[in-house]
Every structure is written in C-alpha cells, then in structure tokens.
JSON list of C-alpha atoms in Angstrom, two decimals:
[
{"chain": "A", "resi": 6, "resn": "MET", "atom": "CA", "xyz": [-82.52, 135.09, -14.03]},
{"chain": "A", "resi": 7, "resn": "ALA", "atom": "CA", "xyz": [-82.00, 138.87, -13.86]},
{"chain": "A", "resi": 8, "resn": "ASP", "atom": "CA", "xyz": [-84.37, 141.06, -11.87]},
{"chain": "A", "resi": 9, "resn": "PRO", "atom": "CA", "xyz": [-86.83, 143.13, -13.91]},
{"chain": "A", "resi": 10, "resn": "ALA", "atom": "CA", "xyz": [-85.58, 146.66, -14.58]},
{"chain": "A", "resi": 11, "resn": "LEU", "atom": "CA", "xyz": [-87.09, 150.00, -13.59]},
{"chain": "A", "resi": 12, "resn": "LEU", "atom": "CA", "xyz": [-86.35, 153.29, -15.31]},
{"chain": "A", "resi": 13, "resn": "VAL", "atom": "CA", "xyz": [-86.37, 155.82, -12.46]},
{"chain": "A", "resi": 14, "resn": "TYR", "atom": "CA", "xyz": [-86.58, 159.30, -13.96]},
{"chain": "A", "resi": 15, "resn": "THR", "atom": "CA", "xyz": [-85.76, 162.29, -11.76]},
{"chain": "A", "resi": 16, "resn": "ARG", "atom": "CA", "xyz": [-85.37, 165.24, -14.12]},
{"chain": "A", "resi": 17, "resn": "THR", "atom": "CA", "xyz": [-86.67, 168.58, -12.80]},
{"chain": "A", "resi": 18, "resn": "THR", "atom": "CA", "xyz": [-87.14, 171.89, -14.58]},
{"chain": "A", "resi": 19, "resn": "ASP", "atom": "CA", "xyz": [-89.11, 173.45, -11.73]},
{"chain": "A", "resi": 20, "resn": "TYR", "atom": "CA", "xyz": [-88.84, 172.82, -7.96]},
{"chain": "A", "resi": 21, "resn": "ARG", "atom": "CA", "xyz": [-86.30, 170.13, -7.06]},
{"chain": "A", "resi": 22, "resn": "HIS", "atom": "CA", "xyz": [-86.88, 167.98, -3.98]},
{"chain": "A", "resi": 23, "resn": "ASP", "atom": "CA", "xyz": [-83.96, 167.31, -1.65]},
{"chain": "A", "resi": 24, "resn": "SER", "atom": "CA", "xyz": [-85.42, 163.83, -1.12]},
{"chain": "A", "resi": 25, "resn": "ILE", "atom": "CA", "xyz": [-84.68, 162.60, -4.66]},
{"chain": "A", "resi": 26, "resn": "PRO", "atom": "CA", "xyz": [-81.34, 160.92, -3.78]},
{"chain": "A", "resi": 27, "resn": "ALA", "atom": "CA", "xyz": [-82.97, 159.23, -0.78]},
{"chain": "A", "resi": 28, "resn": "GLY", "atom": "CA", "xyz": [-85.78, 158.05, -3.04]},
{"chain": "A", "resi": 29, "resn": "ILE", "atom": "CA", "xyz": [-83.38, 156.51, -5.55]},
{"chain": "A", "resi": 30, "resn": "ALA", "atom": "CA", "xyz": [-81.48, 154.80, -2.74]},
{"chain": "A", "resi": 31, "resn": "ALA", "atom": "CA", "xyz": [-84.72, 153.47, -1.25]},
{"chain": "A", "resi": 32, "resn": "LEU", "atom": "CA", "xyz": [-85.85, 152.02, -4.57]},
{"chain": "A", "resi": 33, "resn": "ARG", "atom": "CA", "xyz": [-82.49, 150.34, -5.05]},
{"chain": "A", "resi": 34, "resn": "SER", "atom": "CA", "xyz": [-82.71, 148.81, -1.57]},
{"chain": "A", "resi": 35, "resn": "LEU", "atom": "CA", "xyz": [-86.19, 147.31, -2.05]},
{"chain": "A", "resi": 36, "resn": "GLY", "atom": "CA", "xyz": [-84.85, 144.31, -3.95]},
{"chain": "A", "resi": 37, "resn": "GLY", "atom": "CA", "xyz": [-86.52, 142.51, -6.81]},
{"chain": "A", "resi": 38, "resn": "PHE", "atom": "CA", "xyz": [-85.80, 145.24, -9.35]},
{"chain": "A", "resi": 39, "resn": "GLU", "atom": "CA", "xyz": [-82.73, 146.52, -11.16]},
{"chain": "A", "resi": 40, "resn": "VAL", "atom": "CA", "xyz": [-82.91, 150.31, -10.93]},
{"chain": "A", "resi": 41, "resn": "HIS", "atom": "CA", "xyz": [-81.67, 152.50, -13.79]},
{"chain": "A", "resi": 42, "resn": "ALA", "atom": "CA", "xyz": [-81.81, 156.14, -12.59]},
{"chain": "A", "resi": 43, "resn": "HIS", "atom": "CA", "xyz": [-81.72, 158.87, -15.23]},
{"chain": "A", "resi": 44, "resn": "GLU", "atom": "CA", "xyz": [-81.89, 162.66, -15.51]},
{"chain": "A", "resi": 45, "resn": "ASP", "atom": "CA", "xyz": [-81.25, 162.87, -19.26]},
{"chain": "A", "resi": 46, "resn": "PRO", "atom": "CA", "xyz": [-84.44, 163.12, -21.35]},
{"chain": "A", "resi": 47, "resn": "ALA", "atom": "CA", "xyz": [-82.70, 161.03, -24.01]},
{"chain": "A", "resi": 48, "resn": "ALA", "atom": "CA", "xyz": [-83.34, 158.02, -21.75]},
{"chain": "A", "resi": 49, "resn": "LEU", "atom": "CA", "xyz": [-87.05, 158.33, -22.57]},
{"chain": "A", "resi": 50, "resn": "GLU", "atom": "CA", "xyz": [-86.39, 158.61, -26.29]},
{"chain": "A", "resi": 51, "resn": "GLU", "atom": "CA", "xyz": [-85.03, 155.06, -26.46]},
{"chain": "A", "resi": 52, "resn": "PRO", "atom": "CA", "xyz": [-87.21, 151.91, -26.62]},
{"chain": "A", "resi": 53, "resn": "LEU", "atom": "CA", "xyz": [-88.72, 151.30, -23.18]},
{"chain": "A", "resi": 54, "resn": "ASP", "atom": "CA", "xyz": [-89.91, 147.73, -23.57]},
{"chain": "A", "resi": 55, "resn": "ARG", "atom": "CA", "xyz": [-87.03, 146.33, -21.51]},
{"chain": "A", "resi": 56, "resn": "TYR", "atom": "CA", "xyz": [-88.41, 148.07, -18.43]},
{"chain": "A", "resi": 57, "resn": "ALA", "atom": "CA", "xyz": [-91.07, 146.54, -16.20]},
{"chain": "A", "resi": 58, "resn": "ALA", "atom": "CA", "xyz": [-92.11, 150.07, -15.21]},
{"chain": "A", "resi": 59, "resn": "VAL", "atom": "CA", "xyz": [-91.11, 153.70, -15.61]},
{"chain": "A", "resi": 60, "resn": "VAL", "atom": "CA", "xyz": [-91.04, 155.63, -12.33]},
{"chain": "A", "resi": 61, "resn": "PHE", "atom": "CA", "xyz": [-91.26, 159.43, -12.27]},
{"chain": "A", "resi": 62, "resn": "LEU", "atom": "CA", "xyz": [-89.73, 160.21, -8.87]},
{"chain": "A", "resi": 63, "resn": "SER", "atom": "CA", "xyz": [-90.56, 163.82, -7.93]},
{"chain": "A", "resi": 64, "resn": "THR", "atom": "CA", "xyz": [-90.06, 165.06, -11.46]},
{"chain": "A", "resi": 65, "resn": "SER", "atom": "CA", "xyz": [-91.27, 168.62, -12.02]},
{"chain": "A", "resi": 66, "resn": "GLY", "atom": "CA", "xyz": [-91.96, 170.92, -14.94]},
{"chain": "A", "resi": 67, "resn": "ASP", "atom": "CA", "xyz": [-91.50, 169.90, -18.57]},
{"chain": "A", "resi": 68, "resn": "VAL", "atom": "CA", "xyz": [-89.12, 166.94, -18.50]},
{"chain": "A", "resi": 69, "resn": "LEU", "atom": "CA", "xyz": [-89.74, 165.16, -21.82]},
{"chain": "A", "resi": 70, "resn": "THR", "atom": "CA", "xyz": [-88.92, 165.91, -25.43]},
{"chain": "A", "resi": 71, "resn": "PRO", "atom": "CA", "xyz": [-91.60, 165.36, -28.10]},
{"chain": "A", "resi": 72, "resn": "ALA", "atom": "CA", "xyz": [-89.95, 162.03, -28.91]},
{"chain": "A", "resi": 73, "resn": "GLY", "atom": "CA", "xyz": [-89.95, 161.08, -25.24]},
{"chain": "A", "resi": 74, "resn": "ARG", "atom": "CA", "xyz": [-93.64, 161.84, -24.97]},
{"chain": "A", "resi": 75, "resn": "GLU", "atom": "CA", "xyz": [-94.36, 159.56, -27.92]},
{"chain": "A", "resi": 76, "resn": "ARG", "atom": "CA", "xyz": [-92.22, 156.77, -26.46]},
{"chain": "A", "resi": 77, "resn": "LEU", "atom": "CA", "xyz": [-93.82, 156.97, -23.02]},
{"chain": "A", "resi": 78, "resn": "ALA", "atom": "CA", "xyz": [-97.38, 157.03, -24.35]},
{"chain": "A", "resi": 79, "resn": "ALA", "atom": "CA", "xyz": [-96.76, 154.09, -26.67]},
{"chain": "A", "resi": 80, "resn": "TYR", "atom": "CA", "xyz": [-95.05, 152.15, -23.87]},
{"chain": "A", "resi": 81, "resn": "VAL", "atom": "CA", "xyz": [-97.95, 152.52, -21.43]},
{"chain": "A", "resi": 82, "resn": "GLU", "atom": "CA", "xyz": [-100.66, 151.98, -24.04]},
{"chain": "A", "resi": 83, "resn": "GLY", "atom": "CA", "xyz": [-98.85, 148.79, -25.05]},
{"chain": "A", "resi": 84, "resn": "GLY", "atom": "CA", "xyz": [-98.80, 147.37, -21.53]},
{"chain": "A", "resi": 85, "resn": "GLY", "atom": "CA", "xyz": [-95.92, 149.06, -19.71]},
{"chain": "A", "resi": 86, "resn": "GLY", "atom": "CA", "xyz": [-96.19, 150.13, -16.10]},
{"chain": "A", "resi": 87, "resn": "PHE", "atom": "CA", "xyz": [-96.01, 153.74, -14.94]},
{"chain": "A", "resi": 88, "resn": "VAL", "atom": "CA", "xyz": [-95.47, 154.98, -11.38]},
{"chain": "A", "resi": 89, "resn": "GLY", "atom": "CA", "xyz": [-95.64, 158.59, -10.24]},
{"chain": "A", "resi": 90, "resn": "VAL", "atom": "CA", "xyz": [-94.29, 159.67, -6.87]},
{"chain": "A", "resi": 91, "resn": "HIS", "atom": "CA", "xyz": [-95.13, 162.99, -5.21]},
{"chain": "A", "resi": 92, "resn": "ALA", "atom": "CA", "xyz": [-94.13, 165.85, -7.56]},
{"chain": "A", "resi": 93, "resn": "ALA", "atom": "CA", "xyz": [-94.81, 163.66, -10.60]},
{"chain": "A", "resi": 94, "resn": "ALA", "atom": "CA", "xyz": [-98.19, 165.42, -10.35]},
{"chain": "A", "resi": 95, "resn": "CYS", "atom": "CA", "xyz": [-96.41, 168.75, -11.06]},
{"chain": "A", "resi": 96, "resn": "THR", "atom": "CA", "xyz": [-94.96, 167.46, -14.32]},
{"chain": "A", "resi": 97, "resn": "GLU", "atom": "CA", "xyz": [-95.69, 167.98, -18.04]},
{"chain": "A", "resi": 98, "resn": "CYS", "atom": "CA", "xyz": [-98.50, 170.45, -17.39]},
{"chain": "A", "resi": 99, "resn": "GLY", "atom": "CA", "xyz": [-98.70, 171.31, -21.08]},
{"chain": "A", "resi": 100, "resn": "TRP", "atom": "CA", "xyz": [-99.22, 167.72, -22.21]},
{"chain": "A", "resi": 101, "resn": "PRO", "atom": "CA", "xyz": [-102.90, 166.72, -21.83]},
{"chain": "A", "resi": 102, "resn": "TYR", "atom": "CA", "xyz": [-102.18, 163.00, -22.19]},
{"chain": "A", "resi": 103, "resn": "TYR", "atom": "CA", "xyz": [-99.95, 163.03, -19.12]},
{"chain": "A", "resi": 104, "resn": "GLY", "atom": "CA", "xyz": [-102.70, 164.47, -16.93]},
{"chain": "A", "resi": 105, "resn": "ASP", "atom": "CA", "xyz": [-105.08, 161.76, -18.11]},
{"chain": "A", "resi": 106, "resn": "LEU", "atom": "CA", "xyz": [-102.41, 159.10, -17.56]},
{"chain": "A", "resi": 107, "resn": "LEU", "atom": "CA", "xyz": [-101.66, 160.14, -13.99]},
{"chain": "A", "resi": 108, "resn": "GLY", "atom": "CA", "xyz": [-105.30, 160.76, -13.11]},
{"chain": "A", "resi": 109, "resn": "ALA", "atom": "CA", "xyz": [-104.98, 164.18, -11.45]},
{"chain": "A", "resi": 110, "resn": "ARG", "atom": "CA", "xyz": [-102.86, 167.32, -11.48]},
{"chain": "A", "resi": 111, "resn": "PHE", "atom": "CA", "xyz": [-101.30, 169.21, -8.59]},
{"chain": "A", "resi": 112, "resn": "ALA", "atom": "CA", "xyz": [-103.03, 172.37, -7.35]},
{"chain": "A", "resi": 113, "resn": "GLY", "atom": "CA", "xyz": [-101.11, 173.38, -4.20]},
{"chain": "A", "resi": 114, "resn": "HIS", "atom": "CA", "xyz": [-100.12, 172.33, -0.69]},
{"chain": "A", "resi": 115, "resn": "PRO", "atom": "CA", "xyz": [-99.93, 173.61, 2.88]},
{"chain": "A", "resi": 116, "resn": "PRO", "atom": "CA", "xyz": [-96.67, 173.49, 4.88]},
{"chain": "A", "resi": 117, "resn": "VAL", "atom": "CA", "xyz": [-95.19, 170.10, 5.75]},
{"chain": "A", "resi": 118, "resn": "GLN", "atom": "CA", "xyz": [-96.94, 168.81, 8.88]},
{"chain": "A", "resi": 119, "resn": "PRO", "atom": "CA", "xyz": [-98.22, 165.64, 10.53]},
{"chain": "A", "resi": 120, "resn": "GLY", "atom": "CA", "xyz": [-101.62, 164.32, 9.59]},
{"chain": "A", "resi": 121, "resn": "ARG", "atom": "CA", "xyz": [-103.66, 161.18, 9.04]},
{"chain": "A", "resi": 122, "resn": "ALA", "atom": "CA", "xyz": [-103.87, 159.12, 5.86]},
{"chain": "A", "resi": 123, "resn": "LEU", "atom": "CA", "xyz": [-106.88, 156.80, 5.67]},
{"chain": "A", "resi": 124, "resn": "VAL", "atom": "CA", "xyz": [-106.75, 153.49, 3.83]},
{"chain": "A", "resi": 125, "resn": "GLU", "atom": "CA", "xyz": [-109.76, 153.22, 1.52]},
{"chain": "A", "resi": 126, "resn": "ASP", "atom": "CA", "xyz": [-108.79, 149.91, -0.05]},
{"chain": "A", "resi": 127, "resn": "HIS", "atom": "CA", "xyz": [-106.77, 147.31, 1.84]},
{"chain": "A", "resi": 128, "resn": "ASP", "atom": "CA", "xyz": [-106.95, 144.81, -1.03]},
{"chain": "A", "resi": 129, "resn": "HIS", "atom": "CA", "xyz": [-103.93, 146.14, -2.89]},
{"chain": "A", "resi": 130, "resn": "PRO", "atom": "CA", "xyz": [-100.18, 145.52, -2.53]},
{"chain": "A", "resi": 131, "resn": "ALA", "atom": "CA", "xyz": [-99.56, 149.23, -1.84]},
{"chain": "A", "resi": 132, "resn": "THR", "atom": "CA", "xyz": [-101.89, 149.39, 1.14]},
{"chain": "A", "resi": 133, "resn": "ARG", "atom": "CA", "xyz": [-102.56, 145.91, 2.53]},
{"chain": "A", "resi": 134, "resn": "HIS", "atom": "CA", "xyz": [-99.69, 146.29, 5.06]},
{"chain": "A", "resi": 135, "resn": "LEU", "atom": "CA", "xyz": [-100.85, 149.70, 6.33]},
{"chain": "A", "resi": 136, "resn": "PRO", "atom": "CA", "xyz": [-102.93, 150.42, 9.44]},
{"chain": "A", "resi": 137, "resn": "PRO", "atom": "CA", "xyz": [-106.43, 151.74, 8.69]},
{"chain": "A", "resi": 138, "resn": "VAL", "atom": "CA", "xyz": [-105.30, 155.15, 9.97]},
{"chain": "A", "resi": 139, "resn": "TRP", "atom": "CA", "xyz": [-101.70, 155.97, 9.09]},
{"chain": "A", "resi": 140, "resn": "GLU", "atom": "CA", "xyz": [-99.97, 158.84, 10.90]},
{"chain": "A", "resi": 141, "resn": "VAL", "atom": "CA", "xyz": [-97.74, 160.60, 8.36]},
{"chain": "A", "resi": 142, "resn": "THR", "atom": "CA", "xyz": [-95.69, 163.79, 8.17]},
{"chain": "A", "resi": 143, "resn": "ASP", "atom": "CA", "xyz": [-95.65, 165.05, 4.60]},
{"chain": "A", "resi": 144, "resn": "GLU", "atom": "CA", "xyz": [-96.55, 167.82, 2.20]},
{"chain": "A", "resi": 145, "resn": "TRP", "atom": "CA", "xyz": [-100.27, 167.20, 1.74]},
{"chain": "A", "resi": 146, "resn": "TYR", "atom": "CA", "xyz": [-100.91, 167.76, -1.95]},
{"chain": "A", "resi": 147, "resn": "ASP", "atom": "CA", "xyz": [-104.21, 169.17, -3.15]},
{"chain": "A", "resi": 148, "resn": "PHE", "atom": "CA", "xyz": [-105.29, 168.42, -6.71]},
{"chain": "A", "resi": 149, "resn": "GLN", "atom": "CA", "xyz": [-107.18, 170.41, -9.32]},
{"chain": "A", "resi": 150, "resn": "ALA", "atom": "CA", "xyz": [-109.72, 167.58, -9.40]},
{"chain": "A", "resi": 151, "resn": "GLY", "atom": "CA", "xyz": [-109.78, 164.11, -7.90]},
{"chain": "A", "resi": 152, "resn": "PRO", "atom": "CA", "xyz": [-109.01, 161.02, -10.01]},
{"chain": "A", "resi": 153, "resn": "ARG", "atom": "CA", "xyz": [-112.38, 159.35, -9.52]},
{"chain": "A", "resi": 154, "resn": "PRO", "atom": "CA", "xyz": [-114.10, 157.66, -11.29]},
{"chain": "A", "resi": 155, "resn": "SER", "atom": "CA", "xyz": [-111.28, 156.66, -13.65]},
{"chain": "A", "resi": 156, "resn": "ALA", "atom": "CA", "xyz": [-109.05, 155.49, -10.79]},
{"chain": "A", "resi": 157, "resn": "ARG", "atom": "CA", "xyz": [-109.26, 153.10, -7.85]},
{"chain": "A", "resi": 158, "resn": "VAL", "atom": "CA", "xyz": [-108.46, 155.23, -4.80]},
{"chain": "A", "resi": 159, "resn": "LEU", "atom": "CA", "xyz": [-106.32, 153.43, -2.24]},
{"chain": "A", "resi": 160, "resn": "LEU", "atom": "CA", "xyz": [-105.43, 156.11, 0.29]},
{"chain": "A", "resi": 161, "resn": "SER", "atom": "CA", "xyz": [-107.00, 159.45, 1.19]},
{"chain": "A", "resi": 162, "resn": "ALA", "atom": "CA", "xyz": [-106.19, 162.39, 3.44]},
{"chain": "A", "resi": 163, "resn": "ASP", "atom": "CA", "xyz": [-108.15, 163.23, 6.58]},
{"chain": "A", "resi": 164, "resn": "GLU", "atom": "CA", "xyz": [-108.22, 167.01, 6.24]},
{"chain": "A", "resi": 165, "resn": "THR", "atom": "CA", "xyz": [-109.45, 167.38, 9.83]},
{"chain": "A", "resi": 166, "resn": "SER", "atom": "CA", "xyz": [-106.05, 166.11, 11.01]},
{"chain": "A", "resi": 167, "resn": "TYR", "atom": "CA", "xyz": [-103.94, 168.95, 9.55]},
{"chain": "A", "resi": 168, "resn": "ALA", "atom": "CA", "xyz": [-104.27, 172.59, 8.51]},
{"chain": "A", "resi": 169, "resn": "GLY", "atom": "CA", "xyz": [-104.67, 173.94, 5.00]},
{"chain": "A", "resi": 170, "resn": "GLY", "atom": "CA", "xyz": [-106.35, 171.19, 2.99]},
{"chain": "A", "resi": 171, "resn": "THR", "atom": "CA", "xyz": [-108.70, 172.41, 0.24]},
{"chain": "A", "resi": 172, "resn": "MET", "atom": "CA", "xyz": [-110.39, 169.28, -1.15]},
{"chain": "A", "resi": 173, "resn": "GLY", "atom": "CA", "xyz": [-112.75, 168.47, 1.70]},
{"chain": "A", "resi": 174, "resn": "ASP", "atom": "CA", "xyz": [-114.08, 165.01, 2.48]},
{"chain": "A", "resi": 175, "resn": "ASP", "atom": "CA", "xyz": [-112.89, 163.46, -0.81]},
{"chain": "A", "resi": 176, "resn": "HIS", "atom": "CA", "xyz": [-109.12, 163.95, -0.87]},
{"chain": "A", "resi": 177, "resn": "PRO", "atom": "CA", "xyz": [-107.33, 161.05, -2.59]},
{"chain": "A", "resi": 178, "resn": "LEU", "atom": "CA", "xyz": [-103.61, 160.59, -1.88]},
{"chain": "A", "resi": 179, "resn": "ALA", "atom": "CA", "xyz": [-102.76, 157.35, -3.69]},
{"chain": "A", "resi": 180, "resn": "TRP", "atom": "CA", "xyz": [-104.54, 155.48, -6.44]},
{"chain": "A", "resi": 181, "resn": "CYS", "atom": "CA", "xyz": [-104.14, 153.07, -9.32]},
{"chain": "A", "resi": 182, "resn": "ARG", "atom": "CA", "xyz": [-105.71, 152.89, -12.75]},
{"chain": "A", "resi": 183, "resn": "THR", "atom": "CA", "xyz": [-105.29, 151.38, -16.18]},
{"chain": "A", "resi": 184, "resn": "GLN", "atom": "CA", "xyz": [-104.29, 153.27, -19.31]},
{"chain": "A", "resi": 185, "resn": "GLY", "atom": "CA", "xyz": [-104.64, 151.30, -22.51]},
{"chain": "A", "resi": 186, "resn": "ALA", "atom": "CA", "xyz": [-103.02, 147.95, -21.72]},
{"chain": "A", "resi": 187, "resn": "GLY", "atom": "CA", "xyz": [-100.78, 149.50, -19.04]},
{"chain": "A", "resi": 188, "resn": "ARG", "atom": "CA", "xyz": [-101.05, 149.96, -15.30]},
{"chain": "A", "resi": 189, "resn": "VAL", "atom": "CA", "xyz": [-100.54, 153.27, -13.48]},
{"chain": "A", "resi": 190, "resn": "PHE", "atom": "CA", "xyz": [-99.88, 153.85, -9.77]},
{"chain": "A", "resi": 191, "resn": "TYR", "atom": "CA", "xyz": [-99.50, 157.24, -8.10]},
{"chain": "A", "resi": 192, "resn": "THR", "atom": "CA", "xyz": [-98.77, 158.30, -4.53]},
{"chain": "A", "resi": 193, "resn": "ALA", "atom": "CA", "xyz": [-98.73, 161.93, -3.41]},
{"chain": "A", "resi": 194, "resn": "LEU", "atom": "CA", "xyz": [-96.53, 161.08, -0.44]},
{"chain": "A", "resi": 195, "resn": "GLY", "atom": "CA", "xyz": [-92.72, 161.19, -0.50]},
{"chain": "A", "resi": 196, "resn": "HIS", "atom": "CA", "xyz": [-91.77, 164.84, 0.07]},
{"chain": "A", "resi": 197, "resn": "THR", "atom": "CA", "xyz": [-89.33, 164.37, 2.92]},
{"chain": "A", "resi": 198, "resn": "VAL", "atom": "CA", "xyz": [-85.97, 162.60, 3.07]},
{"chain": "A", "resi": 199, "resn": "GLU", "atom": "CA", "xyz": [-87.21, 160.81, 6.20]},
{"chain": "A", "resi": 200, "resn": "ALA", "atom": "CA", "xyz": [-90.15, 159.25, 4.32]},
{"chain": "A", "resi": 201, "resn": "TYR", "atom": "CA", "xyz": [-87.78, 157.00, 2.38]},
{"chain": "A", "resi": 202, "resn": "GLY", "atom": "CA", "xyz": [-86.44, 155.50, 5.59]},
{"chain": "A", "resi": 203, "resn": "ASP", "atom": "CA", "xyz": [-89.94, 154.64, 6.86]},
{"chain": "A", "resi": 204, "resn": "PRO", "atom": "CA", "xyz": [-90.63, 150.90, 6.43]},
{"chain": "A", "resi": 205, "resn": "LEU", "atom": "CA", "xyz": [-94.34, 151.56, 5.89]},
{"chain": "A", "resi": 206, "resn": "PHE", "atom": "CA", "xyz": [-93.71, 154.05, 3.11]},
{"chain": "A", "resi": 207, "resn": "ARG", "atom": "CA", "xyz": [-91.09, 151.85, 1.49]},
{"chain": "A", "resi": 208, "resn": "ALA", "atom": "CA", "xyz": [-93.54, 148.94, 1.48]},
{"chain": "A", "resi": 209, "resn": "HIS", "atom": "CA", "xyz": [-96.18, 151.30, 0.04]},
{"chain": "A", "resi": 210, "resn": "LEU", "atom": "CA", "xyz": [-93.83, 152.14, -2.82]},
{"chain": "A", "resi": 211, "resn": "ARG", "atom": "CA", "xyz": [-92.80, 148.55, -3.40]},
{"chain": "A", "resi": 212, "resn": "GLY", "atom": "CA", "xyz": [-96.43, 147.40, -3.52]},
{"chain": "A", "resi": 213, "resn": "GLY", "atom": "CA", "xyz": [-97.41, 150.10, -5.99]},
{"chain": "A", "resi": 214, "resn": "ILE", "atom": "CA", "xyz": [-94.41, 149.45, -8.25]},
{"chain": "A", "resi": 215, "resn": "THR", "atom": "CA", "xyz": [-94.92, 145.69, -8.15]},
{"chain": "A", "resi": 216, "resn": "TRP", "atom": "CA", "xyz": [-98.57, 146.12, -9.13]},
{"chain": "A", "resi": 217, "resn": "ALA", "atom": "CA", "xyz": [-97.80, 148.54, -11.97]},
{"chain": "A", "resi": 218, "resn": "ALA", "atom": "CA", "xyz": [-95.00, 146.30, -13.28]},
{"chain": "A", "resi": 219, "resn": "ALA", "atom": "CA", "xyz": [-97.21, 143.20, -13.50]},
{"chain": "A", "resi": 220, "resn": "ARG", "atom": "CA", "xyz": [-98.16, 142.91, -17.17]}
]
C-alpha cells in the first residue's frame, strides 16, 4: 500500500529562507509519507483530497490565487490536515481566513540566537519526545497575538533565555487546533538549515504532521 502523500508548498513572494531545500529533504527522509514539493500556485488550484496534509514550509507573502484559497479552505473544512512551518506565519496577510486557520500572525523577531523552548504539553506526538526544557538556536518569532484559547499550545519560548522577545510570559511557539473537520499544526521553529538535521526537530515535525494528517 502506498504511503500517504503530503503537498509541501514552498512558494515565497517576500523573504525566502535558505533552509527551504533542507526542509524539503528532511521531510522526504522522515519516511511514512510521499512528499510532493511545489512552488507553482496552480498546485493548490487542483483537488487536494488525495493529500493527507498540506504543508506550508516557510512560505511568505501572498502565495495563493483566489482559486487556491477556495481549494485550501474547502480542503481543511472538509477534514484535510494543514501544517505551517516557521514563515508560514508571514503568509497570506490579506486573507483573514488564513490567519484564523493558522491561529496567529507574525509580528517580528530578534536576531537568530540560542534560547530555551519549554514543553507545555507532553501528551502530543510533536512534543512527547522532547525534554521539558529544549535548548534551541532559532529565530524566535513574536506574534501579533497568541493563539489561545482557540489552540492547544504545545511549546512556548522562555523569553528570559534570549534577548529581544516582546510577548512576555505567554509566548507560544508551537500549537495545534481544529478548523472545521480538519486539523492544523504550526511550529515557529525551522529558520536555520541546521535545524533540519537535528533529530529532535525532525521528530517534532514528524509528530505534528502525523497528527494533522490523521483524519
């Protein structure tokens, strides 16, 4: 029996992350999924039901056509999985539905630096393998508003462990939620090329994707 398929979408019309090729390679190496990587917005205009999940891997700016927006919304509302990684929070800023779907929108970030990520919920495939305090070097995204209460927060940032955070004591980094009949997972981590070689981060991604893809 064939592995379930993922549509991994990496189109950018704003900042483009050097880590995108490493991210695609990491997803392909996880096993258990057949990865279809696309940059062409026409890929989102086609029926999406054959995919277990759609992954926006560091997309940025406006990346969908009106038809693609309709397809994606109908897919998730009907039970499809959606995964956003890192700059997916800087995507489709003019489409209100997308902000609701993801749960939060990007506001800014300090320079890349080491810090501590705190596991809030160990009872999830994306976090159950992580230590309670995870030392990470990344670009620590701040958000315009946190995703609570519509999302289940899995991982948060300890702003005392790095410089430049603006959200204070409640700084979610990864979460999951439902949208219609679909499941949504987002992680703010994944800025650096090196992240995609980290076994902990790869397992974090695999857990989140597996959860979102489970209909």
